[in-house]
PDB file of C-alpha atoms and ligand atoms in Angstrom:
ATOM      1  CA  UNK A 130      19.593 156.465 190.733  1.00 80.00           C
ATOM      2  CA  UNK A 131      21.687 156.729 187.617  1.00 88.00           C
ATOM      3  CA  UNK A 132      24.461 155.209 189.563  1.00 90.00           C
ATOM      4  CA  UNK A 133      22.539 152.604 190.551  1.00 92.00           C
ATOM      5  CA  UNK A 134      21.869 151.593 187.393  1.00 93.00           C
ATOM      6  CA  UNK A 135      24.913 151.382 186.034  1.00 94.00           C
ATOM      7  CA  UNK A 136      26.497 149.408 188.797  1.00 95.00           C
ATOM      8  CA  UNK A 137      23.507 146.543 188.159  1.00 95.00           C
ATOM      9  CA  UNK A 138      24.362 146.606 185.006  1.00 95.00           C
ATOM     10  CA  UNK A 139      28.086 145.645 185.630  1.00 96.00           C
ATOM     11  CA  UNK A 140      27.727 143.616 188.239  1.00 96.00           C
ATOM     12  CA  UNK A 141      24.979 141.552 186.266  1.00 96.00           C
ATOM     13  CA  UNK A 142      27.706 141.203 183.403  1.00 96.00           C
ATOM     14  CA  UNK A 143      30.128 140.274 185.948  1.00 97.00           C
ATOM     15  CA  UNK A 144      27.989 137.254 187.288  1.00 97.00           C
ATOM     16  CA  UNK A 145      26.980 136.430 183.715  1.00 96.00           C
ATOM     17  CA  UNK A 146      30.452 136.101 182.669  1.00 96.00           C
ATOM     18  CA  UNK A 147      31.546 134.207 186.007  1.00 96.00           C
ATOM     19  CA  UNK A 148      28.358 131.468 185.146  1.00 95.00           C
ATOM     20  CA  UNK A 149      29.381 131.086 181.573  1.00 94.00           C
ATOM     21  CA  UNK A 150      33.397 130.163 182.724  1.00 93.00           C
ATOM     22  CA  UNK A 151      31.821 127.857 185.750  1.00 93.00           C
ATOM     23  CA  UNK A 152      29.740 125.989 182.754  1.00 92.00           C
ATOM     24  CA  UNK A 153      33.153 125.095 181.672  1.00 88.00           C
ATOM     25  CA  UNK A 154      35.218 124.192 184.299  1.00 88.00           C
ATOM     26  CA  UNK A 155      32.471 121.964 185.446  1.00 88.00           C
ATOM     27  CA  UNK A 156      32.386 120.314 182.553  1.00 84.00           C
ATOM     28  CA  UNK A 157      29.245 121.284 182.212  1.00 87.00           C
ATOM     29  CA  UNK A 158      29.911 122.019 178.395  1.00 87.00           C
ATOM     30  CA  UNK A 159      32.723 119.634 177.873  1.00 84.00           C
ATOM     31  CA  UNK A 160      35.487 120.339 175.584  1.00 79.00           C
ATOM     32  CA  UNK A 161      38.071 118.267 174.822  1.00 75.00           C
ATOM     33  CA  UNK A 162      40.959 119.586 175.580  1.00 71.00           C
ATOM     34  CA  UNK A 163      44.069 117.631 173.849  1.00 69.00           C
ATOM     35  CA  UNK A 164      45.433 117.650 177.692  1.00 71.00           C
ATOM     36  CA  UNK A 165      43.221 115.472 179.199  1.00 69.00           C
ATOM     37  CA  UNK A 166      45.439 112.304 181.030  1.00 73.00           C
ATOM     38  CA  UNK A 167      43.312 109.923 179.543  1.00 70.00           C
ATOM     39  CA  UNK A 168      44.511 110.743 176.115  1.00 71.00           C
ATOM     40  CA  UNK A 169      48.000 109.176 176.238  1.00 74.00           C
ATOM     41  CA  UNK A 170      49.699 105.850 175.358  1.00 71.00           C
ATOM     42  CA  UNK A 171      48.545 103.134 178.381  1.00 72.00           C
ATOM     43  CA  UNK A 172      46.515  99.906 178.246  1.00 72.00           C
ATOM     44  CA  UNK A 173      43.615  98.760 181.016  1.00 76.00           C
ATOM     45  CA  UNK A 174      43.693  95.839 183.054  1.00 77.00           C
ATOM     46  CA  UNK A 175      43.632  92.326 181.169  1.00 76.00           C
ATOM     47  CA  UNK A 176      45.178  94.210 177.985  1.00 75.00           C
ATOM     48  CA  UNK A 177      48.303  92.600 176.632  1.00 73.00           C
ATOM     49  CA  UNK A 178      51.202  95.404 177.950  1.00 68.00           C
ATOM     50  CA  UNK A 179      53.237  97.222 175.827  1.00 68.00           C
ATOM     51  CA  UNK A 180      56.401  96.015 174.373  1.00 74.00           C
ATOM     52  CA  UNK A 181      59.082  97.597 175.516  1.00 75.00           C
ATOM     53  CA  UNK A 182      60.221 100.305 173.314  1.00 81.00           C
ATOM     54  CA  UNK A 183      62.825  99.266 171.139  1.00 84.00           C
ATOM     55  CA  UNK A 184      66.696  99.049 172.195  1.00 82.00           C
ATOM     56  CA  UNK A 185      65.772  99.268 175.755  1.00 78.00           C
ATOM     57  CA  UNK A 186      67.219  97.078 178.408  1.00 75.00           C
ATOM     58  CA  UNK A 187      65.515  95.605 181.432  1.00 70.00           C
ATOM     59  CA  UNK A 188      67.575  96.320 184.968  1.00 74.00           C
ATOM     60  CA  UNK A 189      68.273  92.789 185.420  1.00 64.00           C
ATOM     61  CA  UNK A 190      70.270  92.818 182.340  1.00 64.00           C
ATOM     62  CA  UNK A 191      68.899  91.354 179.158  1.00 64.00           C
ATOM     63  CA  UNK A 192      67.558  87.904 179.611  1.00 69.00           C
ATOM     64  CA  UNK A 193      68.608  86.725 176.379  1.00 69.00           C
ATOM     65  CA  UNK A 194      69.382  88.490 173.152  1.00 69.00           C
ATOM     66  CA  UNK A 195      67.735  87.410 170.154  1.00 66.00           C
ATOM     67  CA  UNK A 196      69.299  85.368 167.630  1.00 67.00           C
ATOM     68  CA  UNK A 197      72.649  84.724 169.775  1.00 71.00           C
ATOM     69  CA  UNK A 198      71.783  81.206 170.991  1.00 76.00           C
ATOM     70  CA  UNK A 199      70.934  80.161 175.086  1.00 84.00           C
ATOM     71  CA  UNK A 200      72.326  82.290 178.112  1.00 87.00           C
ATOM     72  CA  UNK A 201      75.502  81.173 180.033  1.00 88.00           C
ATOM     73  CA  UNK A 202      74.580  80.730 183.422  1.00 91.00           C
ATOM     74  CA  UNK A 203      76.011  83.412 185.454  1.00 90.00           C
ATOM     75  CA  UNK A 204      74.762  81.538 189.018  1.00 92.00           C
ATOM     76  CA  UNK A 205      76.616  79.527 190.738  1.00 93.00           C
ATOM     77  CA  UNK A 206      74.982  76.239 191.909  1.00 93.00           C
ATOM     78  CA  UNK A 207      76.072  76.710 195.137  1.00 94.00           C
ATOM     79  CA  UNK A 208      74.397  74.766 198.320  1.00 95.00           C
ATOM     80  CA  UNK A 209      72.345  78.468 198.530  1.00 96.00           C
ATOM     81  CA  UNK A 210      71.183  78.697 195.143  1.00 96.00           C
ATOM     82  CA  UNK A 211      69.904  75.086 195.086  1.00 96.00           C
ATOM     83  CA  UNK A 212      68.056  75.449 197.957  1.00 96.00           C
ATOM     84  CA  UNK A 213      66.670  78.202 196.277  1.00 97.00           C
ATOM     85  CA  UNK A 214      65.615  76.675 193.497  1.00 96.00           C
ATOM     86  CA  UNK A 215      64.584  73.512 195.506  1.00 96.00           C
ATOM     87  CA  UNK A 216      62.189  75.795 197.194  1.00 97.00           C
ATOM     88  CA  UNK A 217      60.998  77.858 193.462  1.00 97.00           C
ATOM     89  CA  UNK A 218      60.384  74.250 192.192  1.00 97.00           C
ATOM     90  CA  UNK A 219      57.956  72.819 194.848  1.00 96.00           C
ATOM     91  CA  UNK A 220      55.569  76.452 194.136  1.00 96.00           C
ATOM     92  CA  UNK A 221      55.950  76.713 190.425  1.00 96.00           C
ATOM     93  CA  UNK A 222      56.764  73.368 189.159  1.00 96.00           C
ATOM     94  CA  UNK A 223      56.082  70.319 191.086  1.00 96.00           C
ATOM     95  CA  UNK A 224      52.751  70.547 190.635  1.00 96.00           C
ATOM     96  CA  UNK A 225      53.165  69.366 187.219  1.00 96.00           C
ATOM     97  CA  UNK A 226      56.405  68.090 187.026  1.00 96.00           C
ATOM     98  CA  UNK A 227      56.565  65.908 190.109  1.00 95.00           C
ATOM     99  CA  UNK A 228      58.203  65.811 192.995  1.00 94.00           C
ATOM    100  CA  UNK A 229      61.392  63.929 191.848  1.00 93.00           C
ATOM    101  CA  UNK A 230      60.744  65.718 188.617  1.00 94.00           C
ATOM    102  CA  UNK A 231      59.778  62.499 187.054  1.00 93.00           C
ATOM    103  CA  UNK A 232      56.573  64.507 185.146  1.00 93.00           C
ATOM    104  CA  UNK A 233      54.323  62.696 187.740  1.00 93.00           C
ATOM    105  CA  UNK A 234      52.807  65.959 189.769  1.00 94.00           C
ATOM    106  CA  UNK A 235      49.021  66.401 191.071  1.00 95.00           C
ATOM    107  CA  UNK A 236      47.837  67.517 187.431  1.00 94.00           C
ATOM    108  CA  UNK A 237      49.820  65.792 185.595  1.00 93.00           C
ATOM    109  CA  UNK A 238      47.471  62.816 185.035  1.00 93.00           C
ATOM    110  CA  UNK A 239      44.834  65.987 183.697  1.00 93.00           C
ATOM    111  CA  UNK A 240      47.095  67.201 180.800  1.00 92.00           C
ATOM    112  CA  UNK A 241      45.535  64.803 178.572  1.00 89.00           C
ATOM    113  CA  UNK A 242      47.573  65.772 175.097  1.00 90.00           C
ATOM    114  CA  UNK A 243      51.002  66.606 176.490  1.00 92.00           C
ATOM    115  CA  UNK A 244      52.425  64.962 180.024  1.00 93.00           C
ATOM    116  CA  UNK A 245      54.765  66.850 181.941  1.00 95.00           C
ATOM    117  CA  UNK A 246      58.749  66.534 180.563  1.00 95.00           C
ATOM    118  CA  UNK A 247      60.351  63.802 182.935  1.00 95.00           C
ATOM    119  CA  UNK A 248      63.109  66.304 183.879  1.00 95.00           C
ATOM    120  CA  UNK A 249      65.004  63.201 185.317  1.00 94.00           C
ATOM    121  CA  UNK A 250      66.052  61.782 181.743  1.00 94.00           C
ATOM    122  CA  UNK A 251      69.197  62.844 179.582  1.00 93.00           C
ATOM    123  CA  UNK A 252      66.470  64.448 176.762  1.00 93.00           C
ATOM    124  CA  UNK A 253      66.174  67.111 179.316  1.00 94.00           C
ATOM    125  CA  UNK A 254      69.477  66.771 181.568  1.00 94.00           C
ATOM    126  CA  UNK A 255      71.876  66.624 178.613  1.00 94.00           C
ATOM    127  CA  UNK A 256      70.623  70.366 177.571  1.00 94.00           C
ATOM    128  CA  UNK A 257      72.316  73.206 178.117  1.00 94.00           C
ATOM    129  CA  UNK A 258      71.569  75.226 181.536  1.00 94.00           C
ATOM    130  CA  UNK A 259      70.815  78.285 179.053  1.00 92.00           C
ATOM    131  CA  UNK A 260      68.746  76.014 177.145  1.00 93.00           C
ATOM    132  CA  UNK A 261      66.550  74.943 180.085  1.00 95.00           C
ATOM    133  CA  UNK A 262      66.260  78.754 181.535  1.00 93.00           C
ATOM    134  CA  UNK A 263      64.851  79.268 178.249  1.00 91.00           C
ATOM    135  CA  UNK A 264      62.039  77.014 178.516  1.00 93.00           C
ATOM    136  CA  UNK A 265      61.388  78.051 182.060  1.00 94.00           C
ATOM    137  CA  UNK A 266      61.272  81.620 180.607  1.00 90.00           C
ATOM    138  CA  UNK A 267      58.816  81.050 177.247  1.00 88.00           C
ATOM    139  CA  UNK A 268      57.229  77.453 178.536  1.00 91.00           C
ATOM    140  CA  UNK A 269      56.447  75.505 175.584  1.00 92.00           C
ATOM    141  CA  UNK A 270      53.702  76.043 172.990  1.00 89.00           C
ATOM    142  CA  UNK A 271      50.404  74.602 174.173  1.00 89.00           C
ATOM    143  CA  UNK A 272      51.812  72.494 176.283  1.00 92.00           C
ATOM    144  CA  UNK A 273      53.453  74.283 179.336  1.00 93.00           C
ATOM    145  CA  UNK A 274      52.939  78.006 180.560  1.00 92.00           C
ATOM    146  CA  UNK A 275      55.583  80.391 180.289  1.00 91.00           C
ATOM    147  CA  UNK A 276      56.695  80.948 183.879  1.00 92.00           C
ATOM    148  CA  UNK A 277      58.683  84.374 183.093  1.00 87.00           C
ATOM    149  CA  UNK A 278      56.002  86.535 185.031  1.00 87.00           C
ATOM    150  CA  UNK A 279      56.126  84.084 187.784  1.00 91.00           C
ATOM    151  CA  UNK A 280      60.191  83.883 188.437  1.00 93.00           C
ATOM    152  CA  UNK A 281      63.154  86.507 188.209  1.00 91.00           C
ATOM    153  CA  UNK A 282      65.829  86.316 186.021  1.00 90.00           C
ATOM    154  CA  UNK A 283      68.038  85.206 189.507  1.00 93.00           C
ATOM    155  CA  UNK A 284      65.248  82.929 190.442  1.00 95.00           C
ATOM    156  CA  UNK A 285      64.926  80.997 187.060  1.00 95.00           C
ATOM    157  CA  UNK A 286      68.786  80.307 187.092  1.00 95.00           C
ATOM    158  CA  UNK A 287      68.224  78.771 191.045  1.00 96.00           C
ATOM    159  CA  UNK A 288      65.241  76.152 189.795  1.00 97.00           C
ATOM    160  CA  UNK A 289      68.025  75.229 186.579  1.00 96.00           C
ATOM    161  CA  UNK A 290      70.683  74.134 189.393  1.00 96.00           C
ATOM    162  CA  UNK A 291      68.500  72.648 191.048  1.00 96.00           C
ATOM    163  CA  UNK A 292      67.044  70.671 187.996  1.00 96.00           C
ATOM    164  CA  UNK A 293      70.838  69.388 187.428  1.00 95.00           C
ATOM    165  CA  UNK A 294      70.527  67.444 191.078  1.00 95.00           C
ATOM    166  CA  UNK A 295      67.799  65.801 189.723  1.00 92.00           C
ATOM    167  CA  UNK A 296      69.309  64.067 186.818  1.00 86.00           C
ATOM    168  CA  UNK A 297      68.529  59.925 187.207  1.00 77.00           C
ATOM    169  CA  UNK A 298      71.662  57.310 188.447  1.00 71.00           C
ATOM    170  CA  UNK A 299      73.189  55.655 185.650  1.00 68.00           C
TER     171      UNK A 299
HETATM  172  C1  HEC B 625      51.092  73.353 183.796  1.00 79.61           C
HETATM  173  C2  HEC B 625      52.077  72.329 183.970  1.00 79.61           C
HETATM  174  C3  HEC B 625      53.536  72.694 183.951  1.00 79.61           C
HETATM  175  C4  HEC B 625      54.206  73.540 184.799  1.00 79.61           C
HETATM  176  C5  HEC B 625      53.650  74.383 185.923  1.00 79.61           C
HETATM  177  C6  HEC B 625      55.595  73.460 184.422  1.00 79.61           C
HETATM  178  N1  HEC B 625      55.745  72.624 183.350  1.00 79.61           N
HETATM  179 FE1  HEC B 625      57.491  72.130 182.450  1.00 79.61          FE
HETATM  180  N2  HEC B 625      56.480  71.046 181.056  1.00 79.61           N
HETATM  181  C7  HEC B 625      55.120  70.823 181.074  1.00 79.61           C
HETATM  182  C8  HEC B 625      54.769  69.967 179.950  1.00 79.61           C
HETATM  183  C9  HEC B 625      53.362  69.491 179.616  1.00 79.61           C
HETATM  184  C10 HEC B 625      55.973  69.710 179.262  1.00 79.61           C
HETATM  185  C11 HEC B 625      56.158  68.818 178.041  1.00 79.61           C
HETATM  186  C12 HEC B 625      56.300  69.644 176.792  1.00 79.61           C
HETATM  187  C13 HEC B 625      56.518  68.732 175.626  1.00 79.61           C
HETATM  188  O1  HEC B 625      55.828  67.724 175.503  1.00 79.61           O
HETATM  189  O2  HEC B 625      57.399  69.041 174.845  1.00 79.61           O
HETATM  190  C14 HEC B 625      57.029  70.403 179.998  1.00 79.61           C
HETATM  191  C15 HEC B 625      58.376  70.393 179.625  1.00 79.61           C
HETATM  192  C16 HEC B 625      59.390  70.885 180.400  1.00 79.61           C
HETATM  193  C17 HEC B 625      60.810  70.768 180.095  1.00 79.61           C
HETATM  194  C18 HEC B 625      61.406  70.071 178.894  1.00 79.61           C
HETATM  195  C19 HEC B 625      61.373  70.990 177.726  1.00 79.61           C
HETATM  196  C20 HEC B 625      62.014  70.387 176.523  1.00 79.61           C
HETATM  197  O3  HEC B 625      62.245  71.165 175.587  1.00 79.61           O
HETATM  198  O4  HEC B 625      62.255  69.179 176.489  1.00 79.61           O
HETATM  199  C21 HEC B 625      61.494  71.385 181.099  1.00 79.61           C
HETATM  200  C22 HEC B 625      62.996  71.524 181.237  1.00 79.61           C
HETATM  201  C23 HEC B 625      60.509  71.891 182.027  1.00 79.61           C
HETATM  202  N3  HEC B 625      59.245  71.587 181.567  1.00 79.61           N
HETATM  203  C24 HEC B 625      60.813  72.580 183.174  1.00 79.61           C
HETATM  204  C25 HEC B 625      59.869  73.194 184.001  1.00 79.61           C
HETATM  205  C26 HEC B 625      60.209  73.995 185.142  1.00 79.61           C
HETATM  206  C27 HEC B 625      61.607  74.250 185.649  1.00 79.61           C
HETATM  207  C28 HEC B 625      59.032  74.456 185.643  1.00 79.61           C
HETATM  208  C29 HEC B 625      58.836  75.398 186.820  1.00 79.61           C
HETATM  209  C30 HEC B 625      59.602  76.615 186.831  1.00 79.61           C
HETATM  210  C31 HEC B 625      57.948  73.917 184.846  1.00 79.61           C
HETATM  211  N4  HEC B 625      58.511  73.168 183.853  1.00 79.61           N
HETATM  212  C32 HEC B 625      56.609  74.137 185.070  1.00 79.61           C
HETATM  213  C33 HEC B 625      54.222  71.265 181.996  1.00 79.61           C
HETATM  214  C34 HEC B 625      54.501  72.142 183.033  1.00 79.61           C
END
């Protein structure tokens, strides 16, 4: 009978003990513990990312580096990369820009404070190539969107060739 007794009484301490950890790792009483995933450096959907940390270098290369002026262009404007950028235009550009580039797209006439650049003219043609990936890559201030998310590093360089064969006759 004795042992009886004592065995309850251990094996009652034993399930007592086992409840009390279960109320735990059920989160049952939650504790914070500082290794929870959620507690680390991220940002939720529609948050602006993080910057890069500091120093670091995309894979593509930089794009440009700050306070050294426009790019070179390292593309070629072959008959390839032209076609390229012919194609880039028509999705990302035309739209606003026009066809011939003349500023004279769909929703152009629905920018009411700034029209579309007329990319034909020497304003625009006598820049430098670097100068015009540069406004593909930030856009313009209120007036047009930077198209960086939109186009590679590669793929910006194709739509500046192909913006040279648009340059006006004489
Ligand atoms: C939402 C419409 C819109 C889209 C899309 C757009 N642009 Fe523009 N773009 C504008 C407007 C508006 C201006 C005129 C800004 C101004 O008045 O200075 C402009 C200006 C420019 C200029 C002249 C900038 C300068 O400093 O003179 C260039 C070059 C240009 N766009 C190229 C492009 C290229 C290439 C694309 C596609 C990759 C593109 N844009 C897509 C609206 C657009």
């Amino acid at each position: 009978m004795r042992l009886f007794k004592q065995l309850f009484v251990v094996l009652g301490t034993l399930v007592i003990l086992l409840a009390v950890m279960m109320l735990f790792t059920y989160d049952v009483i939650k504790v914070e513990w500082p290794s929870f995933m959620e507690i680390q450096p991220s940002f939720r959907p529609m948050e602006d990312p993080l910057p890069p940390p500091e120093r670091s270098i995309p894979v593509e290369g930089p794009v440009s580096i700050p306070n050294l002026g426009a790019p070179e262009n390292p593309v070629e404007a072959d008959e390839t990369s032209v076609a390229r950028g012919a194609q880039l235009y028509s999705i990302h550009c035309q739209m606003c820009h026009g066809v011939t580039g003349e500023g004279n797209g769909q929703i152009a006439p629905f920018l009411v404070n700034f029209k579309p650049a007329n990319l034909t003219l020497p304003v625009v043609q006598d820049k430098s190539d670097g100068a015009l990936f540069l406004t593909i890559t930030n856009g313009v201030t209120d007036r047009m969107p930077a198209l960086n998310e939109n186009l590679t590093v590669r793929e910006r360089w194709d739509v500046v060739n192909f913006i040279r064969t648009l340059k006006a006759a004489p």
